[in-house]
Amino acid sequence: MVHGWSSYLRNLECTTCGREFDSDAVHGVCAKCGKVLFARYDLAALKNAIAPNDFLGRSWDMWRYRELLPIRDEANIVTLGEGMTPLLRVTDRVSAALGFHGGRLRIKEEGKNPTGSFKARGMAAAISKAKELGITEVALPSAGNAGSAAAAYAAAAGMKAHIAVPRDVPPVNLVEMRVSGADVLLVDGLIDEAGRVLHERAAKRGWFELNTLKEPYRQEGKKTLGIELAEQGGWGDDCLPDVIVFPTGGGTGIVGMWKAFAELGELGWIGRRRPKMVVVQSTGCAPLVRAFEQGADHAEPWKDAATIAAGIRVPSAIGDYLVLKAIRESGGTAIAVSDDEIRKGQIAMARETGIYTSPEGAATWAALAPLRQSGFLSGEQDVILFATGAGVKYEPPL
């Protein structure tokens, strides 16, 4: 870490009713309306204090953006080296075969994070802030990778983690959680049922819940995805891609990036143009796609959710309104692909790019053809796919 640690965290603000809360106290959702809280920063002071060039020479992880992260004391940082993942260009030959003529297709390779997925970013921020707030036991439901990350970061922080997962959670995730010392509860049902069971236990025993968007800081870690894209693009007016294609379950990645772009815009570090945000789900669990197509602000729970992509098998999400807002404000869209297309996407992506990604990441590759066929992708845009996790943690597609 570099000396001179300084977070410009100001307070917490409800994304719906606007009520403000003290960021030095423990909070989950808004105490008034039950909606998602956002961390807010003193961006005017930050703009006068530093410029993007000040990041040069800092540690090569997400904590290089410490002013825009919520940890006040460097001693509370719990890190395993998360962030600053590569942004890889797909060759012209492969891009042309996919219908990109004059455009550019790149992949953000998040499988290189600790515990093999982008979930490390969110957990690094949430666990670090929990440590700063004096929390010693955390709890969350997980479809797999979030539990793996929570277990690892809790272990690094000297905390106890309690994690409820569906009984059919990917075996590697289960091993990761148990090896890191987490208390793991197997639940008959999906992540929503795991959340219900764990909430009951957490309420009785005083555990702090780290559920997706039910506390204010996981999205701050995910926000660094967007800040990294700006830095990897060289900052300024044209640093961001035209389109971001992202596999979406609970939605923290989309929500975090959209928040990052708003903050960076206010700082004047990026131009006015924003990427079109594309949400990809599975046809076996697509509540956000259905809500987007219906013009709804909230997504009704998806019944009998089923997909090989465990990370996007999320029947309902508390932050649905924030995801749908990001899609619409950006001029983006939402699309569902089948499990068969996801498997084919895993194989094709590995054979064409050398990246063996998770089913969730492969869903973005599978979405390219229908996005081209619909005309949403012209073939001339700068497009970034997110490979959110490592494929070796799942059942092989062959």
Coordinates of C-alpha atoms in Angstrom, one line a residue:
M1 CA 0.0 0.0 0.0
V2 CA 1.0 3.6 -0.6
H3 CA 1.3 6.1 2.3
G4 CA -1.2 8.9 2.5
W5 CA -4.4 6.9 2.7
S6 CA -7.5 9.0 2.3
S7 CA -11.2 8.1 1.6
Y8 CA -13.6 10.8 0.6
L9 CA -16.5 8.9 1.9
R10 CA -19.2 11.4 3.2
N11 CA -22.3 9.4 4.2
L12 CA -24.9 6.9 3.0
E13 CA -27.9 7.8 1.0
C14 CA -31.1 5.8 0.2
T15 CA -31.5 5.3 -3.6
T16 CA -35.2 5.6 -3.3
C17 CA -36.3 8.1 -0.6
G18 CA -33.0 10.0 -0.3
R19 CA -32.7 9.7 3.4
E20 CA -29.1 10.1 4.6
F21 CA -27.3 7.9 7.2
D22 CA -24.0 8.0 9.1
S23 CA -21.4 5.9 7.3
D24 CA -19.5 5.3 10.5
A25 CA -22.4 3.3 11.9
V26 CA -23.5 -0.2 10.9
H27 CA -26.3 -0.1 8.3
G28 CA -28.0 -2.6 6.0
V29 CA -30.8 -1.3 3.8
C30 CA -32.7 2.0 4.4
A31 CA -34.3 2.0 7.8
K32 CA -37.2 4.1 6.4
C33 CA -38.2 2.3 3.1
G34 CA -36.1 -0.8 3.0
K35 CA -34.3 0.0 -0.2
V36 CA -30.6 0.0 -1.3
L37 CA -28.2 2.4 0.3
F38 CA -25.4 4.0 -1.7
A39 CA -22.1 5.3 -0.3
R40 CA -21.7 9.0 -1.2
Y41 CA -18.3 10.8 -1.5
D42 CA -17.2 14.5 -1.3
L43 CA -16.5 14.6 -5.0
A44 CA -16.0 18.4 -5.1
A45 CA -13.2 18.1 -2.6
L46 CA -11.8 15.0 -4.3
K47 CA -11.8 16.8 -7.7
N48 CA -9.6 19.6 -6.2
A49 CA -7.3 17.1 -4.4
I50 CA -6.2 14.6 -7.1
A51 CA -6.2 13.8 -10.8
P52 CA -6.1 10.5 -12.6
N53 CA -2.4 10.7 -13.1
D54 CA -2.0 10.5 -9.4
F55 CA -2.9 6.8 -9.6
L56 CA 0.3 6.1 -11.5
G57 CA 2.8 4.2 -9.4
R58 CA 0.2 3.0 -6.9
S59 CA -0.4 -0.6 -6.0
W60 CA -1.7 -2.7 -8.9
D61 CA -5.0 -3.7 -7.3
M62 CA -8.4 -2.0 -6.8
W63 CA -7.2 -0.1 -3.8
R64 CA -5.3 2.3 -6.0
Y65 CA -8.7 4.1 -6.2
R66 CA -8.8 4.4 -2.4
E67 CA -10.3 8.0 -2.5
L68 CA -13.4 6.5 -4.1
L69 CA -13.6 3.5 -1.7
P70 CA -15.2 3.5 1.7
I71 CA -12.4 2.5 4.0
R72 CA -11.1 5.4 6.2
D73 CA -8.1 3.7 7.8
E74 CA -5.6 1.7 5.7
A75 CA -5.1 -0.7 8.6
N76 CA -8.6 -2.0 8.0
I77 CA -8.0 -3.1 4.4
V78 CA -8.4 -6.8 3.8
T79 CA -6.9 -7.6 0.5
L80 CA -5.8 -10.7 -1.5
G81 CA -4.7 -8.7 -4.5
E82 CA -8.1 -8.2 -6.2
G83 CA -8.7 -6.1 -9.2
M84 CA -6.7 -4.7 -12.1
T85 CA -7.6 -7.6 -14.3
P86 CA -6.6 -7.7 -18.0
L87 CA -8.7 -6.3 -20.8
L88 CA -8.0 -8.7 -23.7
R89 CA -8.6 -7.9 -27.4
V90 CA -10.3 -10.6 -29.5
T91 CA -8.4 -11.1 -32.7
D92 CA -9.6 -9.4 -35.9
R93 CA -10.1 -12.9 -37.5
V94 CA -12.5 -14.0 -34.7
S95 CA -14.2 -10.7 -34.4
A96 CA -14.9 -10.6 -38.1
A97 CA -16.4 -14.1 -37.9
L98 CA -18.7 -12.8 -35.1
G99 CA -19.9 -9.9 -37.4
F100 CA -17.6 -7.2 -36.1
H101 CA -16.4 -5.2 -39.1
G102 CA -14.7 -2.0 -38.1
G103 CA -15.6 -2.5 -34.5
R104 CA -13.6 -3.9 -31.6
L105 CA -14.4 -6.8 -29.3
R106 CA -12.6 -7.2 -25.9
I107 CA -13.0 -9.4 -22.8
K108 CA -12.5 -8.3 -19.2
E109 CA -11.0 -11.4 -17.6
E110 CA -12.3 -11.5 -14.1
G111 CA -11.4 -15.1 -13.5
K112 CA -7.9 -13.9 -12.5
N113 CA -9.2 -12.4 -9.3
P114 CA -8.6 -14.2 -5.9
T115 CA -11.0 -17.2 -5.5
G116 CA -11.5 -17.1 -9.3
S117 CA -14.2 -14.5 -9.8
F118 CA -15.2 -10.9 -9.8
K119 CA -17.0 -11.5 -6.5
A120 CA -13.6 -10.9 -4.8
R121 CA -13.9 -7.2 -5.5
G122 CA -17.2 -6.8 -3.6
M123 CA -16.2 -8.9 -0.7
A124 CA -12.8 -7.1 -0.3
A125 CA -14.7 -3.9 0.1
A126 CA -17.6 -5.3 2.3
I127 CA -15.3 -7.3 4.6
S128 CA -12.9 -4.4 5.0
K129 CA -15.7 -2.0 5.9
A130 CA -17.1 -4.6 8.3
K131 CA -13.8 -4.8 10.0
E132 CA -13.6 -1.1 10.3
L133 CA -17.1 -1.0 11.9
G134 CA -16.1 -3.7 14.4
I135 CA -18.1 -6.5 13.0
T136 CA -16.8 -10.0 13.8
E137 CA -19.3 -12.4 12.2
V138 CA -20.9 -12.0 8.8
A139 CA -23.5 -14.1 7.0
L140 CA -24.8 -14.3 3.5
P141 CA -26.6 -16.6 1.0
S142 CA -24.7 -17.5 -2.1
A143 CA -25.0 -19.4 -5.4
G144 CA -21.3 -20.2 -5.1
N145 CA -18.6 -17.7 -6.0
A146 CA -19.7 -15.0 -3.5
G147 CA -19.6 -17.6 -0.8
S148 CA -16.1 -18.6 -1.8
A149 CA -14.9 -15.0 -1.7
A150 CA -16.7 -14.2 1.5
A151 CA -15.1 -17.2 3.2
A152 CA -11.6 -16.2 2.0
Y153 CA -11.8 -12.6 3.0
A154 CA -13.5 -13.3 6.3
A155 CA -10.6 -15.7 7.0
A156 CA -8.1 -13.0 6.1
A157 CA -9.9 -10.6 8.4
G158 CA -10.1 -13.0 11.3
M159 CA -13.9 -13.0 11.1
K160 CA -16.3 -15.9 11.1
A161 CA -18.4 -16.4 8.0
H162 CA -21.8 -18.1 7.9
I163 CA -22.9 -19.0 4.4
A164 CA -26.1 -20.7 3.2
V165 CA -26.0 -22.2 -0.3
P166 CA -28.3 -24.3 -2.5
R167 CA -27.6 -28.0 -2.1
D168 CA -26.5 -28.3 -5.7
V169 CA -23.8 -25.5 -5.3
P170 CA -20.8 -26.2 -7.6
P171 CA -18.5 -28.6 -5.6
V172 CA -15.4 -26.4 -5.9
N173 CA -17.2 -23.5 -4.3
L174 CA -18.2 -25.8 -1.4
V175 CA -14.6 -26.9 -0.9
E176 CA -13.4 -23.3 -1.0
M177 CA -15.8 -22.2 1.7
R178 CA -15.1 -25.1 4.0
V179 CA -11.3 -24.9 3.6
S180 CA -11.4 -21.2 4.5
G181 CA -13.2 -22.2 7.7
A182 CA -16.7 -20.9 6.9
D183 CA -19.8 -22.3 8.6
V184 CA -21.7 -23.7 5.5
L185 CA -25.4 -24.5 5.5
L186 CA -26.8 -26.5 2.6
V187 CA -30.4 -25.6 1.7
D188 CA -33.0 -27.4 -0.3
G189 CA -34.0 -24.6 -2.8
L190 CA -32.4 -21.7 -4.6
I191 CA -30.5 -18.6 -3.3
D192 CA -33.8 -16.9 -2.3
E193 CA -34.6 -19.8 0.1
A194 CA -31.0 -19.8 1.3
G195 CA -31.4 -16.1 2.1
R196 CA -34.6 -16.6 4.0
V197 CA -33.1 -19.4 6.1
L198 CA -29.9 -17.4 6.9
H199 CA -31.8 -14.2 7.7
E200 CA -33.7 -16.0 10.4
R201 CA -30.4 -17.3 12.0
A202 CA -28.6 -14.0 11.6
A203 CA -31.4 -12.1 13.2
K204 CA -31.3 -14.4 16.2
R205 CA -27.5 -14.5 16.6
G206 CA -26.5 -11.0 15.7
W207 CA -24.6 -11.8 12.5
F208 CA -24.2 -9.0 10.0
E209 CA -25.7 -9.8 6.7
L210 CA -23.7 -9.3 3.5
N211 CA -26.4 -10.1 1.0
T212 CA -26.2 -8.6 -2.5
L213 CA -27.2 -4.9 -2.2
K214 CA -28.6 -5.4 1.3
E215 CA -25.5 -3.7 2.7
P216 CA -23.9 -0.6 1.2
Y217 CA -20.4 -1.7 0.3
R218 CA -20.2 -4.7 -2.0
Q219 CA -21.2 -2.5 -4.9
E220 CA -18.3 -0.2 -4.0
G221 CA -15.9 -3.0 -4.7
K222 CA -17.7 -3.9 -7.9
K223 CA -17.6 -0.2 -8.8
T224 CA -13.9 -0.6 -9.5
L225 CA -14.8 -2.6 -12.6
G226 CA -16.0 0.7 -14.2
I227 CA -13.1 2.8 -12.8
E228 CA -10.6 0.3 -14.3
L229 CA -12.2 0.5 -17.7
A230 CA -11.8 4.2 -17.6
E231 CA -8.1 3.9 -16.7
Q232 CA -7.5 1.1 -19.2
G233 CA -9.1 3.4 -21.8
G234 CA -6.8 6.2 -20.9
W235 CA -9.3 8.4 -19.1
G236 CA -11.0 11.4 -20.9
D237 CA -13.8 11.7 -23.4
D238 CA -13.4 8.4 -25.3
C239 CA -12.0 6.1 -22.6
L240 CA -15.1 3.9 -22.2
P241 CA -16.5 1.3 -24.6
D242 CA -19.7 1.8 -26.6
V243 CA -21.3 -1.3 -25.1
I244 CA -20.8 -3.4 -22.0
V245 CA -22.2 -7.0 -22.0
F246 CA -22.6 -8.3 -18.4
P247 CA -24.1 -11.5 -17.0
T248 CA -26.5 -10.5 -14.3
G249 CA -28.0 -12.2 -11.3
G250 CA -28.3 -9.9 -8.2
G251 CA -27.0 -7.0 -10.3
T252 CA -24.2 -5.6 -8.2
G253 CA -21.8 -5.5 -11.2
I254 CA -24.1 -3.4 -13.4
V255 CA -25.2 -1.2 -10.5
G256 CA -21.6 -0.7 -9.3
M257 CA -20.3 0.3 -12.8
W258 CA -23.2 2.6 -13.5
K259 CA -22.5 4.3 -10.1
A260 CA -18.8 4.6 -11.0
F261 CA -19.5 6.3 -14.3
A262 CA -21.7 8.8 -12.6
E263 CA -19.0 9.6 -10.1
L264 CA -16.2 9.8 -12.7
G265 CA -18.4 12.0 -14.8
E266 CA -19.0 14.4 -11.9
L267 CA -15.2 14.5 -11.3
G268 CA -14.7 15.3 -15.0
W269 CA -12.4 12.3 -15.5
I270 CA -14.5 10.9 -18.3
G271 CA -16.6 12.5 -21.0
R272 CA -20.4 12.7 -21.2
R273 CA -20.8 9.5 -23.3
R274 CA -21.7 6.3 -21.3
P275 CA -21.6 2.7 -22.5
K276 CA -24.8 1.0 -23.3
M277 CA -25.4 -1.6 -20.6
V278 CA -26.5 -5.0 -21.7
V279 CA -27.8 -7.5 -19.1
V280 CA -27.5 -11.2 -20.0
Q281 CA -29.6 -13.8 -18.2
S282 CA -30.5 -17.4 -18.8
T283 CA -33.8 -18.4 -20.4
G284 CA -34.3 -20.6 -17.3
C285 CA -34.1 -17.5 -15.0
A286 CA -34.7 -14.2 -16.6
P287 CA -36.7 -11.9 -14.3
L288 CA -34.8 -8.7 -15.3
V289 CA -35.2 -9.5 -19.0
R290 CA -38.9 -10.0 -18.6
A291 CA -39.2 -6.8 -16.5
F292 CA -37.3 -4.8 -19.1
E293 CA -39.4 -6.1 -22.0
Q294 CA -42.6 -5.2 -20.0
G295 CA -41.4 -1.7 -19.2
A296 CA -41.6 -2.5 -15.5
D297 CA -39.5 -0.8 -12.8
H298 CA -39.4 -4.0 -10.7
A299 CA -39.0 -7.6 -11.6
E300 CA -41.5 -10.2 -10.4
P301 CA -39.8 -13.3 -8.9
W302 CA -39.0 -16.0 -11.4
K303 CA -40.7 -19.3 -10.7
D304 CA -38.8 -22.7 -11.0
A305 CA -35.5 -21.0 -11.8
A306 CA -33.1 -23.4 -13.4
T307 CA -29.8 -22.9 -15.2
I308 CA -26.2 -24.3 -15.3
A309 CA -25.0 -20.7 -14.6
A310 CA -25.3 -20.8 -10.9
G311 CA -24.3 -17.1 -10.4
I312 CA -27.2 -15.8 -12.5
R313 CA -29.8 -18.2 -11.0
V314 CA -31.3 -15.5 -8.9
P315 CA -35.1 -15.5 -9.0
S316 CA -35.5 -12.0 -7.4
A317 CA -33.1 -9.2 -6.6
I318 CA -33.6 -6.3 -4.2
G319 CA -31.7 -4.0 -6.6
D320 CA -33.8 -4.8 -9.6
Y321 CA -35.0 -1.2 -10.0
L322 CA -31.3 0.0 -10.0
V323 CA -30.4 -2.5 -12.8
L324 CA -33.4 -1.6 -14.9
K325 CA -32.6 2.1 -14.4
A326 CA -29.0 1.6 -15.6
I327 CA -30.2 -0.3 -18.7
R328 CA -32.7 2.3 -19.7
E329 CA -30.6 5.4 -18.9
S330 CA -27.8 4.0 -21.0
G331 CA -29.9 3.0 -23.9
G332 CA -29.0 -0.6 -23.3
T333 CA -31.0 -3.8 -23.4
A334 CA -31.6 -7.1 -21.7
I335 CA -31.4 -10.6 -23.3
A336 CA -31.7 -14.2 -22.3
V337 CA -29.8 -17.1 -23.7
S338 CA -30.3 -20.9 -23.2
D339 CA -28.1 -23.3 -21.3
D340 CA -27.3 -25.0 -24.5
E341 CA -26.1 -21.7 -26.0
I342 CA -24.1 -21.0 -22.8
R343 CA -22.3 -24.4 -23.1
K344 CA -21.5 -23.8 -26.7
G345 CA -20.3 -20.3 -25.8
Q346 CA -17.9 -21.7 -23.2
I347 CA -16.4 -24.0 -25.8
A348 CA -16.3 -21.5 -28.6
M349 CA -14.8 -18.8 -26.3
A350 CA -12.1 -21.1 -25.1
R351 CA -11.2 -22.3 -28.6
E352 CA -11.3 -18.9 -30.2
T353 CA -9.7 -16.8 -27.4
G354 CA -8.0 -19.2 -25.0
I355 CA -10.2 -18.0 -22.1
Y356 CA -12.1 -20.8 -20.4
T357 CA -14.7 -18.8 -18.5
S358 CA -17.6 -19.7 -16.3
P359 CA -21.1 -20.4 -17.7
E360 CA -22.0 -16.8 -16.6
G361 CA -19.2 -15.3 -18.6
A362 CA -19.9 -17.6 -21.5
A363 CA -23.5 -16.2 -21.5
T364 CA -22.1 -12.9 -22.8
W365 CA -20.4 -14.6 -25.7
A366 CA -23.6 -16.5 -26.5
A367 CA -25.5 -13.2 -26.5
L368 CA -23.4 -11.7 -29.3
A369 CA -25.2 -13.5 -32.2
P370 CA -28.8 -12.5 -31.1
L371 CA -27.6 -8.9 -30.3
R372 CA -26.1 -8.7 -33.9
Q373 CA -29.3 -10.3 -35.4
S374 CA -31.5 -7.8 -33.6
G375 CA -29.4 -4.9 -34.9
F376 CA -28.5 -3.8 -31.3
L377 CA -24.9 -4.4 -32.2
S378 CA -23.9 -2.9 -35.5
G379 CA -20.5 -4.6 -35.8
E380 CA -18.8 -1.2 -35.7
Q381 CA -19.0 -0.6 -32.0
D382 CA -16.4 -1.0 -29.2
V383 CA -17.8 -3.9 -27.2
I384 CA -16.6 -5.3 -23.9
L385 CA -17.7 -8.7 -22.6
F386 CA -17.2 -9.6 -18.9
A387 CA -15.8 -13.1 -18.2
T388 CA -16.8 -13.0 -14.6
G389 CA -15.2 -16.2 -13.3
A390 CA -13.0 -19.2 -14.0
G391 CA -14.5 -22.1 -15.9
V392 CA -12.6 -24.7 -14.1
K393 CA -14.8 -24.2 -11.0
Y394 CA -17.8 -25.7 -12.8
E395 CA -19.0 -28.8 -14.5
P396 CA -17.2 -29.1 -17.8
P397 CA -19.3 -28.2 -20.9
L398 CA -17.9 -31.1 -22.9

